[in-house]
Short mmCIF file of C-alpha atoms in Angstrom, two decimals:
data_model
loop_
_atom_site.label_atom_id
_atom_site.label_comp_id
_atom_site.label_asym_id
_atom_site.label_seq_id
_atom_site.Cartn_x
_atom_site.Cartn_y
_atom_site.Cartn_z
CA UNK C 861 -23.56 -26.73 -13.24
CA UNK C 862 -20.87 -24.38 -12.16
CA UNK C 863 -22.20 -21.57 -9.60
CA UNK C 864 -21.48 -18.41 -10.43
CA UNK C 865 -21.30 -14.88 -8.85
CA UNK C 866 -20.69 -11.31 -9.17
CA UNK C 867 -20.10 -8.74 -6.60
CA UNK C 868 -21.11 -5.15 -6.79
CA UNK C 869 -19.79 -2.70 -4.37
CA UNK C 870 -21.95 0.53 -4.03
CA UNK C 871 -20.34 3.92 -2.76
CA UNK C 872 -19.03 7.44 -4.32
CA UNK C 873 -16.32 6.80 -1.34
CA UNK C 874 -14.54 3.58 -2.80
CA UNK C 875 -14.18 5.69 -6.06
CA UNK C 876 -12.75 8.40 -4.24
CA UNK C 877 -10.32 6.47 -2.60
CA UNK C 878 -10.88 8.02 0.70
CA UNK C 879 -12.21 4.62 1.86
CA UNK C 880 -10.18 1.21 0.85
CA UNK C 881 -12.46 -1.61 0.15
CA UNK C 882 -12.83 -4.36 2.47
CA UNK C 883 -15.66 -6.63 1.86
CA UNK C 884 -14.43 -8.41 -1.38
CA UNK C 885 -12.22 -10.55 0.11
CA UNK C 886 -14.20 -11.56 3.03
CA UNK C 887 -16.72 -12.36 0.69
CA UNK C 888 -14.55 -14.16 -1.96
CA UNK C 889 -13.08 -16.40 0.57
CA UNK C 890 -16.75 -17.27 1.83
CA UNK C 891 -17.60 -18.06 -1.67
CA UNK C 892 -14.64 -20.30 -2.96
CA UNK C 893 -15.00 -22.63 0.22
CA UNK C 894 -18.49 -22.74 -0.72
CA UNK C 895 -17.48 -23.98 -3.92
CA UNK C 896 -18.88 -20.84 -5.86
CA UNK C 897 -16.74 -19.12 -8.45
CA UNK C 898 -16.52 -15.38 -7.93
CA UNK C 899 -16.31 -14.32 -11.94
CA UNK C 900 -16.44 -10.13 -11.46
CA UNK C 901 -16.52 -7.50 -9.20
CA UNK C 902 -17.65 -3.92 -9.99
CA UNK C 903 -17.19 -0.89 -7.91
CA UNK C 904 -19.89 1.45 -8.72
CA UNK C 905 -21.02 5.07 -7.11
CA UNK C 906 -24.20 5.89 -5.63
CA UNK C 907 -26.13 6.48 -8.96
CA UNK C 908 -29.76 5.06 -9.75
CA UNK C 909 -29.49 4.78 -13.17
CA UNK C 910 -25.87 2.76 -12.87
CA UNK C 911 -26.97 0.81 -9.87
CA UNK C 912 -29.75 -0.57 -12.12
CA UNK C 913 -27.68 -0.98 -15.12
CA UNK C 914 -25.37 -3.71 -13.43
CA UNK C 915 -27.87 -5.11 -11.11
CA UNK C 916 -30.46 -6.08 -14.25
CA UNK C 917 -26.83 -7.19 -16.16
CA UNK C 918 -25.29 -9.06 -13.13
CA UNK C 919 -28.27 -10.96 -12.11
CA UNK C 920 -28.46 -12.35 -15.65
CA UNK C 921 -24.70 -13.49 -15.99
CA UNK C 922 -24.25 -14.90 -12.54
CA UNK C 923 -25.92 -17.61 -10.14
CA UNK C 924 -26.05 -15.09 -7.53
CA UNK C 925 -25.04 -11.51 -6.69
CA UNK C 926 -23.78 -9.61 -3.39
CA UNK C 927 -24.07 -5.92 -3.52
CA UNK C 928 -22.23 -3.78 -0.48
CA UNK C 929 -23.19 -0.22 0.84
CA UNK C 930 -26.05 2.50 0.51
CA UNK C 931 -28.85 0.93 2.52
CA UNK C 932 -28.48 3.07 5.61
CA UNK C 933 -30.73 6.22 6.28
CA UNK C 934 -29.17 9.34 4.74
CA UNK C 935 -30.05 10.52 1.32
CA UNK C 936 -26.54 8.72 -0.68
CA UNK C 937 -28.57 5.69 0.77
CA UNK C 938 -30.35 5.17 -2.48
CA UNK C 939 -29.47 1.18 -3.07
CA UNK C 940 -32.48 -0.22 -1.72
CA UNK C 941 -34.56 2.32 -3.82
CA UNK C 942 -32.37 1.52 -7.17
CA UNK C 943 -32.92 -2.31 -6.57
CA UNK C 944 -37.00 -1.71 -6.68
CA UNK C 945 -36.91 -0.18 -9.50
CA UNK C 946 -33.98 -2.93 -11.20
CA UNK C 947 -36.68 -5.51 -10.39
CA UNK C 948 -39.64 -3.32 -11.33
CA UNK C 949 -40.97 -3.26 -7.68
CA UNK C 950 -42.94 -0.68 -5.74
CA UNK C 951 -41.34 -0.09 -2.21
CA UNK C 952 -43.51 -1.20 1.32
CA UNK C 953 -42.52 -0.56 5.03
CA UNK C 954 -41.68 -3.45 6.64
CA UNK C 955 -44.09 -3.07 9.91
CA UNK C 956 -42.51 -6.07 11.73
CA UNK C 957 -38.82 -4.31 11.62
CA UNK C 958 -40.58 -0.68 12.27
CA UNK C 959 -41.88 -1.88 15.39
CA UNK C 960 -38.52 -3.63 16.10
CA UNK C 961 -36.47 0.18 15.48
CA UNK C 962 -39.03 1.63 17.60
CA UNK C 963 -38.39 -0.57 20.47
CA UNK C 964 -34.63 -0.20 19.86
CA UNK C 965 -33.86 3.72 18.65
CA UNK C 966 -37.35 4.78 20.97
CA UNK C 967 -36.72 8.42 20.84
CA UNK C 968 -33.69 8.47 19.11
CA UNK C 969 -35.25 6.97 15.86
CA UNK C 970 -36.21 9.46 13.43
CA UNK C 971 -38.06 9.65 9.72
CA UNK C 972 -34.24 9.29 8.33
CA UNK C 973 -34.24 6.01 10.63
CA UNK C 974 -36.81 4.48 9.54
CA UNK C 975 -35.85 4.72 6.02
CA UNK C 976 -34.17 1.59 6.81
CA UNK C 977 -37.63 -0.36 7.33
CA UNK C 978 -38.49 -0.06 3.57
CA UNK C 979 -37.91 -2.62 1.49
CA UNK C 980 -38.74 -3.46 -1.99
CA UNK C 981 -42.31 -5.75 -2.32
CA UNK C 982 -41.03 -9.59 -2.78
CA UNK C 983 -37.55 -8.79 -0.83
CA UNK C 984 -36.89 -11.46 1.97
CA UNK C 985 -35.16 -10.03 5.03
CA UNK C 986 -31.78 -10.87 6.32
CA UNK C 987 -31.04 -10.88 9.56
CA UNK C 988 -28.09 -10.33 11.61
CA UNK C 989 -26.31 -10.13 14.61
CA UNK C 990 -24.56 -7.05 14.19
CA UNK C 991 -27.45 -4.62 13.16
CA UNK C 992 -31.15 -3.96 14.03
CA UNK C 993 -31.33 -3.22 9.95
CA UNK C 994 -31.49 -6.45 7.64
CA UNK C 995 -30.22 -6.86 4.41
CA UNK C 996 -32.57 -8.70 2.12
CA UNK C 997 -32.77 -10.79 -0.82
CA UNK C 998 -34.74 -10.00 -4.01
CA UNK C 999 -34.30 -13.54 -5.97
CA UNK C 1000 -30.72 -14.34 -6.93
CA UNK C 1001 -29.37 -10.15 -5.10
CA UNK C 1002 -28.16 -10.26 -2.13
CA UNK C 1003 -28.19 -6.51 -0.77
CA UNK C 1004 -25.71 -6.21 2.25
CA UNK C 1005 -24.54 -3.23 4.48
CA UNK C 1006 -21.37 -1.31 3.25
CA UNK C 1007 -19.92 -1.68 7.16
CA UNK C 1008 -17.68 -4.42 7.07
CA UNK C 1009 -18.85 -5.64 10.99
CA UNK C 1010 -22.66 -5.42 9.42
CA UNK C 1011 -21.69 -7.08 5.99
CA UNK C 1012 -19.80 -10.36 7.57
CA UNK C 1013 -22.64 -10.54 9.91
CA UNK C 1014 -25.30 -10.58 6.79
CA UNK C 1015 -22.71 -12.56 4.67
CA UNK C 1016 -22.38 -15.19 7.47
CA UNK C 1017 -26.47 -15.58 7.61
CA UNK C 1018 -26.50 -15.58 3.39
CA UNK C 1019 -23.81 -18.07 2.84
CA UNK C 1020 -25.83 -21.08 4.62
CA UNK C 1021 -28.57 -20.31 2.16
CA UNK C 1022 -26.43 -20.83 -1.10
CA UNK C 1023 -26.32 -23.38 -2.92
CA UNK C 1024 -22.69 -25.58 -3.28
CA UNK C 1025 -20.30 -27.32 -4.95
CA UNK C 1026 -16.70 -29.06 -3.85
CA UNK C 1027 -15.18 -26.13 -1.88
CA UNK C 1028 -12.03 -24.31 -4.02
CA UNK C 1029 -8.71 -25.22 -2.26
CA UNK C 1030 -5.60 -23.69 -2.34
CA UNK C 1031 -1.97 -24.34 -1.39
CA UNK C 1032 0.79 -22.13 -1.76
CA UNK C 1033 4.51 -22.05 -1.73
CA UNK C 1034 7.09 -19.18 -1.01
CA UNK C 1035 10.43 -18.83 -1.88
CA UNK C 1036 13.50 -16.75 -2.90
CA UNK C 1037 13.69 -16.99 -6.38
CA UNK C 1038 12.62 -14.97 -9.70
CA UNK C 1039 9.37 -14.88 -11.75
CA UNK C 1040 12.57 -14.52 -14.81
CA UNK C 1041 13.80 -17.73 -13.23
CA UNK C 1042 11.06 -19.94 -12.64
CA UNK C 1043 8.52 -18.55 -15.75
CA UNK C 1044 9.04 -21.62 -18.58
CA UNK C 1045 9.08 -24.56 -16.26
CA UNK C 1046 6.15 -22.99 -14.06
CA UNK C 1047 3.97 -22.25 -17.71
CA UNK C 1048 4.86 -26.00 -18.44
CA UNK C 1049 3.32 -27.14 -15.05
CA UNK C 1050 -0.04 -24.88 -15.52
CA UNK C 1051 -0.10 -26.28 -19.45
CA UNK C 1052 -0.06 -30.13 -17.79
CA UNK C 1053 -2.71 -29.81 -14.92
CA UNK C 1054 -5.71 -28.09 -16.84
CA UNK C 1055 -8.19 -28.48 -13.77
CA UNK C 1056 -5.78 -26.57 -11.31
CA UNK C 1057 -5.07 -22.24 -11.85
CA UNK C 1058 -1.67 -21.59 -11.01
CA UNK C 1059 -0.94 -18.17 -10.09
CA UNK C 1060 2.25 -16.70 -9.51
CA UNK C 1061 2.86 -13.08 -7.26
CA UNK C 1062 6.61 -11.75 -6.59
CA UNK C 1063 7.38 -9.59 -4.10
CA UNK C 1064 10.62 -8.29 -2.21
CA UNK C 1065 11.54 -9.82 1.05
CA UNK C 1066 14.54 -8.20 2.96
CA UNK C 1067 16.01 -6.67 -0.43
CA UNK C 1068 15.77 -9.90 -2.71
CA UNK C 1069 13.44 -11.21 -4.83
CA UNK C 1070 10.57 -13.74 -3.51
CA UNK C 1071 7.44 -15.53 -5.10
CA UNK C 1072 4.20 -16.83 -3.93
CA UNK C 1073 2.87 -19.61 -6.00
CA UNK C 1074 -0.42 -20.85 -5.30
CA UNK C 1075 -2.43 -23.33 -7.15
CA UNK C 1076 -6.18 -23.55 -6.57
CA UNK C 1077 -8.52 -26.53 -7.61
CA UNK C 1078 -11.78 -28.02 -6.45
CA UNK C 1079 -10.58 -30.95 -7.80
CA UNK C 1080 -8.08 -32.50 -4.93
CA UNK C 1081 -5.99 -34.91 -6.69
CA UNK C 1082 -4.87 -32.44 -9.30
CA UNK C 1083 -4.18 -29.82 -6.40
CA UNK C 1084 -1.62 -32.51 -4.76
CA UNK C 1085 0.34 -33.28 -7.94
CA UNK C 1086 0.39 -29.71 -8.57
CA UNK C 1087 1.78 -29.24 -5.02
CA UNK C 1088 4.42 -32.08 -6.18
CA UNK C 1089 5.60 -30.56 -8.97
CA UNK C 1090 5.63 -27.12 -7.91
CA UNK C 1091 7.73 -28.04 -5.10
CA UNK C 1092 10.27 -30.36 -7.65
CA UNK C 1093 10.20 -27.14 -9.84
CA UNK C 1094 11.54 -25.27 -6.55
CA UNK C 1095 14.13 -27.70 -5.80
CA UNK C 1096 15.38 -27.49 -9.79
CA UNK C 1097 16.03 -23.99 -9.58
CA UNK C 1098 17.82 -24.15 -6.41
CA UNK C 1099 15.09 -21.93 -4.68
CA UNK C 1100 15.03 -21.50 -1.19
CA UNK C 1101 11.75 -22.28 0.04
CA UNK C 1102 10.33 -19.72 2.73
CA UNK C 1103 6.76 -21.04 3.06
CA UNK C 1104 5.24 -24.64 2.47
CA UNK C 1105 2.03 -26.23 2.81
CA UNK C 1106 1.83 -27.90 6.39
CA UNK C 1107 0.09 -30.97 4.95
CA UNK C 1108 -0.18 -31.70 0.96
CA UNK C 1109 -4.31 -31.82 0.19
CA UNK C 1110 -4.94 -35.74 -0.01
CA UNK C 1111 -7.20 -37.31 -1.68
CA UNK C 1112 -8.37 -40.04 0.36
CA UNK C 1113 -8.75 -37.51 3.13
CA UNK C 1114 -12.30 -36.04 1.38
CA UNK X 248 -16.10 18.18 -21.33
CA UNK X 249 -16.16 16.17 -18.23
CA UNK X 250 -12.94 14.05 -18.32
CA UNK X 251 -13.96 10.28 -17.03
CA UNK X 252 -12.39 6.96 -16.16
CA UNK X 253 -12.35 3.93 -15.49
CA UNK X 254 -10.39 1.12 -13.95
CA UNK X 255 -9.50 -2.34 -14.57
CA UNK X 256 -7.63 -4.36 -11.93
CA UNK X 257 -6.92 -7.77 -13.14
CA UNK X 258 -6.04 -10.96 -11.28
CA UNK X 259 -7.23 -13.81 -10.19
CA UNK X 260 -5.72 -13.16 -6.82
CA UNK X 261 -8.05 -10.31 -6.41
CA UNK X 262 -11.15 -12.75 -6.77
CA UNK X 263 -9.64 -15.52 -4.59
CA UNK X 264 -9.46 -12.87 -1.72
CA UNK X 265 -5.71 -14.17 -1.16
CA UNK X 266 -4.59 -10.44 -1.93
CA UNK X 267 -6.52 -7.17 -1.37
CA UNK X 268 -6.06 -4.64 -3.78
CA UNK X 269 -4.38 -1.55 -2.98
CA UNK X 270 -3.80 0.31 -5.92
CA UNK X 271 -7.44 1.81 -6.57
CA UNK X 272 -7.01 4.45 -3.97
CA UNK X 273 -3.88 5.61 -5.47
CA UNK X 274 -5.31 5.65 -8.62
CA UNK X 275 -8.43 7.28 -7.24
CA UNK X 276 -7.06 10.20 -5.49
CA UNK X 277 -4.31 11.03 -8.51
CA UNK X 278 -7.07 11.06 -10.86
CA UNK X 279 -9.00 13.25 -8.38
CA UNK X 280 -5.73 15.81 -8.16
CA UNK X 281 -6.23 16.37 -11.78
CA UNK X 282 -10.17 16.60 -12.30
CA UNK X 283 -10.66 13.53 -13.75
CA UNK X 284 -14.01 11.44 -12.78
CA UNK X 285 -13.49 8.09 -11.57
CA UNK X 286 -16.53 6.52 -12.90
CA UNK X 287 -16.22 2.86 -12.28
CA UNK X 288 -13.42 -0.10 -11.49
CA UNK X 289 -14.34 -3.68 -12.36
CA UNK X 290 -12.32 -6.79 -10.72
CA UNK X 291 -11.65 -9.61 -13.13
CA UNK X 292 -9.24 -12.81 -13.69
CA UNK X 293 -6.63 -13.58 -16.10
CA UNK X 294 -8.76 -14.63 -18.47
CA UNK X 295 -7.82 -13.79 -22.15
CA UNK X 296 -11.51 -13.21 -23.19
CA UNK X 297 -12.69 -11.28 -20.30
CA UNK X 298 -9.69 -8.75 -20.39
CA UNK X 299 -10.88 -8.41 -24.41
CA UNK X 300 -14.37 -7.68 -23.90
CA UNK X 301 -13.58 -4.82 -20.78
CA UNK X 302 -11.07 -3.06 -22.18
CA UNK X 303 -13.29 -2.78 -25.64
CA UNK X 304 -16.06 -1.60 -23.44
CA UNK X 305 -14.47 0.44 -21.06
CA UNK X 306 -12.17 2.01 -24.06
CA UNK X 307 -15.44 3.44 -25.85
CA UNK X 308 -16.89 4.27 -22.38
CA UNK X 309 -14.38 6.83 -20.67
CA UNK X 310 -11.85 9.14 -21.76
CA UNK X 311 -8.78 7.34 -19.94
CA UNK X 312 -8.77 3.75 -18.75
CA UNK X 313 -6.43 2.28 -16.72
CA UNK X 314 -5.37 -1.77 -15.75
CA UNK X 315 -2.87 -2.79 -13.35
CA UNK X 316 -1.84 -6.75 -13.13
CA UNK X 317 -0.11 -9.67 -15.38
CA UNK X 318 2.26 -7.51 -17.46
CA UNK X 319 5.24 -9.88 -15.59
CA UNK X 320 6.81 -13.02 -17.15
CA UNK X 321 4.62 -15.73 -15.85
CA UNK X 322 2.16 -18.00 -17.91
CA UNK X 323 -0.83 -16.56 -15.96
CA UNK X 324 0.30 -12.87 -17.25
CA UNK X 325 -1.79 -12.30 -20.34
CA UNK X 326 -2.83 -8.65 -20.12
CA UNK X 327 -0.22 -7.10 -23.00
CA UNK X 328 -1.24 -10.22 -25.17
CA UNK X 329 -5.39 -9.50 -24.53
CA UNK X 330 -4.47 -5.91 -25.02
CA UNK X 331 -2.99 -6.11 -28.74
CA UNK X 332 -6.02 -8.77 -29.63
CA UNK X 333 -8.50 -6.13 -28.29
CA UNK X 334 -6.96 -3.47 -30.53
CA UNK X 335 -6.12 -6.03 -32.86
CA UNK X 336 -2.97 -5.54 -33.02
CA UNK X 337 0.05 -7.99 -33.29
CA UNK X 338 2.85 -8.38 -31.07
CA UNK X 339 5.74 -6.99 -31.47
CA UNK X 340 9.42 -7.60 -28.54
CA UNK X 341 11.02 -4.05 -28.39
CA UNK X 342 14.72 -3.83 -29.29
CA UNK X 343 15.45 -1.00 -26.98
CA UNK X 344 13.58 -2.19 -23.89
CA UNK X 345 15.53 -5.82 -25.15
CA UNK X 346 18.72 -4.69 -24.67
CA UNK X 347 18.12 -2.53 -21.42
CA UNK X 348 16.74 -6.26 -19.88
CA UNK X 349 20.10 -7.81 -21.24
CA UNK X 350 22.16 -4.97 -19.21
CA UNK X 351 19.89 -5.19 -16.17
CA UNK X 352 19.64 -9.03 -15.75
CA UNK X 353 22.76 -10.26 -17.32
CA UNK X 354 22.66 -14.00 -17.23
CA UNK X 355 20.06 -14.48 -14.94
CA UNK X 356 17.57 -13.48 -17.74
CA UNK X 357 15.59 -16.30 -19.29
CA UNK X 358 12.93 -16.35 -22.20
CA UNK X 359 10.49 -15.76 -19.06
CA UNK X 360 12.01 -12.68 -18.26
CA UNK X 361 11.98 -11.22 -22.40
CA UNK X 362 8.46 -11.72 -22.53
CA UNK X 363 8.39 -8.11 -20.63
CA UNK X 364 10.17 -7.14 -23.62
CA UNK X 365 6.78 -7.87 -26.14
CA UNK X 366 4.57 -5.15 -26.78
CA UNK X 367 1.30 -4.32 -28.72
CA UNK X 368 2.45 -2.80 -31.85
CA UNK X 369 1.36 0.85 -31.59
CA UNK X 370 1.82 0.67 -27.86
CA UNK X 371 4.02 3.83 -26.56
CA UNK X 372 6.20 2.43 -22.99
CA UNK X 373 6.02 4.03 -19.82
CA UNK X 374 8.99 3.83 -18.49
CA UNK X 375 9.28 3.68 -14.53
CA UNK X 376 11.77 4.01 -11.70
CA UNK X 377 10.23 1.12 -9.92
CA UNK X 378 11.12 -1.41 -12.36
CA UNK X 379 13.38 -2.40 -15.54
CA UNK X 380 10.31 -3.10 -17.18
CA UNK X 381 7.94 -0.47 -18.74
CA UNK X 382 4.06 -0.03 -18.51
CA UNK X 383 2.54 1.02 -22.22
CA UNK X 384 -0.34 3.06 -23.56
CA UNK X 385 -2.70 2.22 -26.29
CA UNK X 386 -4.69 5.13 -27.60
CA UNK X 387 -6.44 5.74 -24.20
CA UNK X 388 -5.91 2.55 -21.95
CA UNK X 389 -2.83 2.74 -19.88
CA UNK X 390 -1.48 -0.71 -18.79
CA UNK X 391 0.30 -0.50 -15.32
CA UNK X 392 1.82 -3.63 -13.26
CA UNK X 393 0.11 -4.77 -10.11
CA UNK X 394 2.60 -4.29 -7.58
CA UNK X 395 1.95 -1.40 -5.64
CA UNK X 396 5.59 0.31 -5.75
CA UNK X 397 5.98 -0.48 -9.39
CA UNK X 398 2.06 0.54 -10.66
CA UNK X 399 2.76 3.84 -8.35
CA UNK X 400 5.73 4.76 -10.13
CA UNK X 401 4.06 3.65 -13.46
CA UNK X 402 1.04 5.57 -12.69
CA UNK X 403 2.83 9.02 -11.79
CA UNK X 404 4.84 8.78 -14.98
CA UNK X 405 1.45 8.94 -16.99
CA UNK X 406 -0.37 11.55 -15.02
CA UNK X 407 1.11 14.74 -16.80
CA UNK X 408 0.09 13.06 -20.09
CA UNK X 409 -3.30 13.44 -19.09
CA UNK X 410 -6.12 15.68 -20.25
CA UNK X 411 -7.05 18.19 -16.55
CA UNK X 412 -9.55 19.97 -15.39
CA UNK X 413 -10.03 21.87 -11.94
CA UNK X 414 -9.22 19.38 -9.07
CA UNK X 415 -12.20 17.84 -7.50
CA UNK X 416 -11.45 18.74 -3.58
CA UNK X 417 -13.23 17.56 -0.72
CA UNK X 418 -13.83 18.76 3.31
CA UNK X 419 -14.84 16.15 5.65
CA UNK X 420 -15.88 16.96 9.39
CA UNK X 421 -16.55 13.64 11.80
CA UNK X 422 -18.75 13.91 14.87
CA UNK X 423 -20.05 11.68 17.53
CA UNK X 424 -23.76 11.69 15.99
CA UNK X 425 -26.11 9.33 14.17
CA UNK X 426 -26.87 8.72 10.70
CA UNK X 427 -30.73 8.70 11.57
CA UNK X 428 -30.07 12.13 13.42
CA UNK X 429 -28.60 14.42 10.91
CA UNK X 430 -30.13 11.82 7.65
CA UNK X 431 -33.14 13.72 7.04
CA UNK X 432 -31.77 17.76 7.56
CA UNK X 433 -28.46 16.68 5.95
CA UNK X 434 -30.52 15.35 2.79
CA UNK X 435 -31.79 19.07 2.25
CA UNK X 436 -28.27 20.60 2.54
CA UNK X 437 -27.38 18.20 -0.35
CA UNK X 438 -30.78 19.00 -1.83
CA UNK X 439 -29.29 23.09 -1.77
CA UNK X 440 -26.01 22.25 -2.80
CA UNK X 441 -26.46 20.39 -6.23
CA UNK X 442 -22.56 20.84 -7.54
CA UNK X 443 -21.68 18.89 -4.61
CA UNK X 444 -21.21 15.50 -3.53
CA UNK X 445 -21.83 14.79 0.07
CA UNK X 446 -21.68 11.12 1.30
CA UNK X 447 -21.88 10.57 5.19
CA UNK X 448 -19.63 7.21 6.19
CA UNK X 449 -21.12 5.95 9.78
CA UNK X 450 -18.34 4.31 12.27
CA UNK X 451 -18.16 3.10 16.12
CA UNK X 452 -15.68 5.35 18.14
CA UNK X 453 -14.76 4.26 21.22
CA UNK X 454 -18.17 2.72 21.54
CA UNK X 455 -20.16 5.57 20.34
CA UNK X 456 -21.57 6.26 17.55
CA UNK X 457 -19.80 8.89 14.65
CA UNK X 458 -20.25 10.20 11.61
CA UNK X 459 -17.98 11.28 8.33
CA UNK X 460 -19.13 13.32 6.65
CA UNK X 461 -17.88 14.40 3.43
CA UNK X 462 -18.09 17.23 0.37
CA UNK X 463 -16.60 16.66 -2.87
CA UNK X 464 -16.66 19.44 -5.57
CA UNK X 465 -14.53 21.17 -8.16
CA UNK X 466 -16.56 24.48 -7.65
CA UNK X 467 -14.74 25.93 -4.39
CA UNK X 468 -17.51 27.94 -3.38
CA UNK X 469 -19.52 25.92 -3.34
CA UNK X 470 -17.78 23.62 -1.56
CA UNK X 471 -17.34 26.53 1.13
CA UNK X 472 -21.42 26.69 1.24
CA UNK X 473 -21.63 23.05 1.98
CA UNK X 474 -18.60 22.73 4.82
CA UNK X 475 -20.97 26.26 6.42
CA UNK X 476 -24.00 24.05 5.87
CA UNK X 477 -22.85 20.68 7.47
CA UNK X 478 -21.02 22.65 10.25
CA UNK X 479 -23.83 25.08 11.18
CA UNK X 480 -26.23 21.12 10.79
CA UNK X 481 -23.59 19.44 13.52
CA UNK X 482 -24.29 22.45 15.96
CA UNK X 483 -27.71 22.14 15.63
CA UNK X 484 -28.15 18.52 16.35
CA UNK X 485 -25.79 18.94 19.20
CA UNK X 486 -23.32 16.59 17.85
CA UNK X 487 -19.33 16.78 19.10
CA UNK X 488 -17.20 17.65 15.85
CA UNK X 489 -14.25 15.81 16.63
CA UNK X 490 -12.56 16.68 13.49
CA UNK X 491 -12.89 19.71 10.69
CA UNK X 492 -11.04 21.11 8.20
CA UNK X 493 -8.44 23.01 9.05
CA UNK X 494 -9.61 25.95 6.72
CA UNK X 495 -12.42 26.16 4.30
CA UNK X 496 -11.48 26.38 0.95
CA UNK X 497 -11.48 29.57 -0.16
CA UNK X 498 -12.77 30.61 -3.66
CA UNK X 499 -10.26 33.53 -3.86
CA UNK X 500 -7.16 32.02 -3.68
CA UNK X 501 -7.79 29.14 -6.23
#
């Protein structure tokens, strides 16, 4: 069975656009060499009733789910609150991390502090190296900081604990040339390798036009002739290539 | 009536983490200029049948939606083609837009590039400076290209056509503080202040700890009351402001 999952990203500020997002990739490149499809992403503010919404719809429709941001101690820090009542849970104090903040904040820590001790009843704690606070897990929701240092810190701990499939691979080429130019041939490559996605992204390098075009496949074999015909459809239109693979995936190499 | 939207960015790229989106934040902040809620953005691939069932959802859901990716020429460019089957609509290629391509690209154009030319019927083109090749609106979606330069240029064309309402502005004051210092007294400034929005973003500065914090509103004095609250709270935790605003808003000269 394909594994699934769905990302929800938690803050008022992302929706702003005072603050750019950048957890989703980290995460989606953990994922995809994990072998786990990343399907959706949702960017959400810090509102109970929508938090629960797409947490209760999200853990339905995917294997698993990563949320990001609002589990830290002031009051916009309503996540971890939202998630307890998603899963119908009453909220405890975790008395093994309170002891831990007192030992670390000592005088520092306050009621506001400790507001990161409280967890929903059933969560499992996440560790990591970056932050006295864990993340947890409440079945298939991962609940992660919205600090990017904290979040790749829980991430890294989470990703060990997911199941996998053959990791998603990629390979990519770059080169002078025209999305006008290359569009039929490319459309008939995609239409002939079904098991590989074939994206294409132009851009403008010193005032002309240039394309990426990668192809992504957990299947290997389909990735390399992709990678062979991509190239031959490079060399048709006369394309100067900028940027190649190093080494074609190979088969015999997994 | 509270004007609302929402966003959809589309791409596979997106969910691969190969490219980080950076047209939300533009997005975000225009919409902001003009009083318009951002309610919610939602990541998603080029997948005919996922584009359908967002933009029917998000359609009935907010006054204005907005998309950005795979209007271009490409086989993995579906959005105008998902767009006219969720309005169910047919296709239709636009003479005028037609003949401005055969100017423009001369015989470099291929069937590729005319596919830019096909439209929802019903749509109504945004034309752009960025680009030979025009955005479109149906009823209340707006479909925008992904490329940052071209979707800005698409996106300020279609900002006077939109409904407005008073701005929502924000203040912001940072401070070396903590979150678990100023969490519980800030909470009852926010508690005070109900037409505002304040969200408190925790960083490391120059190995210390600091503290955004900012007020959103479209009432302005009420946004005054919160930047006297949160600066008169910073003084009395003792905390360095390293920046404020420059000036408070002031209700009289809106």
């Amino acid at each position: 069975m394909t594994l699934t999952a769905g990302v929800i990203l938690i803050g008022n500020e992302l929706l702003s656009g005072r603050v750019e997002d950048k957890n989703l990739p980290y995460i989606a490149k953990g994922l995809g060499k994990r072998g786990i499809r990343l399907a959706e992403c949702i960017i959400i503010s810090d509102h109970e009733e929508v938090i629960i919404e797409n947490i209760n719809k999200f853990r339905q429709k995917f294997t698993y789910v990563f949320t990001t941001g609002g589990i830290g101690p002031t009051h916009d820090d309503i996540t971890t609150a939202s998630i307890a009542k998603a899963f119908g849970s009453e909220m405890y104090r975790d008395e093994e991390t309170f002891h831990k903040f007192k030992e670390h904040y000592k005088e520092r820590a306050t009621e506001a502090t400790f507001r990161m001790c409280d967890f929903p009843i059933g969560a499992e704690l996440i560790e990591n190296s970056a932050s006295v606070a864990p993340g947890f897990r409440m079945n298939n929701v991962f609940v992660m900081a919205g600090i990017p240092r904290v979040m790749q810190s829980m991430f890294d701990a989470i990703l060990p604990l997911l199941d996998e499939r053959d990791p998603i691979q990629e390979i990519s080429f770059t080169a002078f040339t025209s999305e006008g130019k290359i569009g039929i041939p490319l459309g008939e490559v995609q239409g002939c390798l079904p098991m590989v996605d074939i994206g294409s992204y132009p851009f403008m390098k010193d005032g002309n036009q240039a394309v990426t075009l990668v192809a992504r496949s957990t299947n290997m074999q389909a990735l390399q002739d992709a990678a062979i015909a991509i190239e031959k459809l490079l060399y048709e239109v006369e394309a100067e290539i900028i940027d190649a693979p190093d080494a074609w995936p190979q088969s015999n190499n997994i």
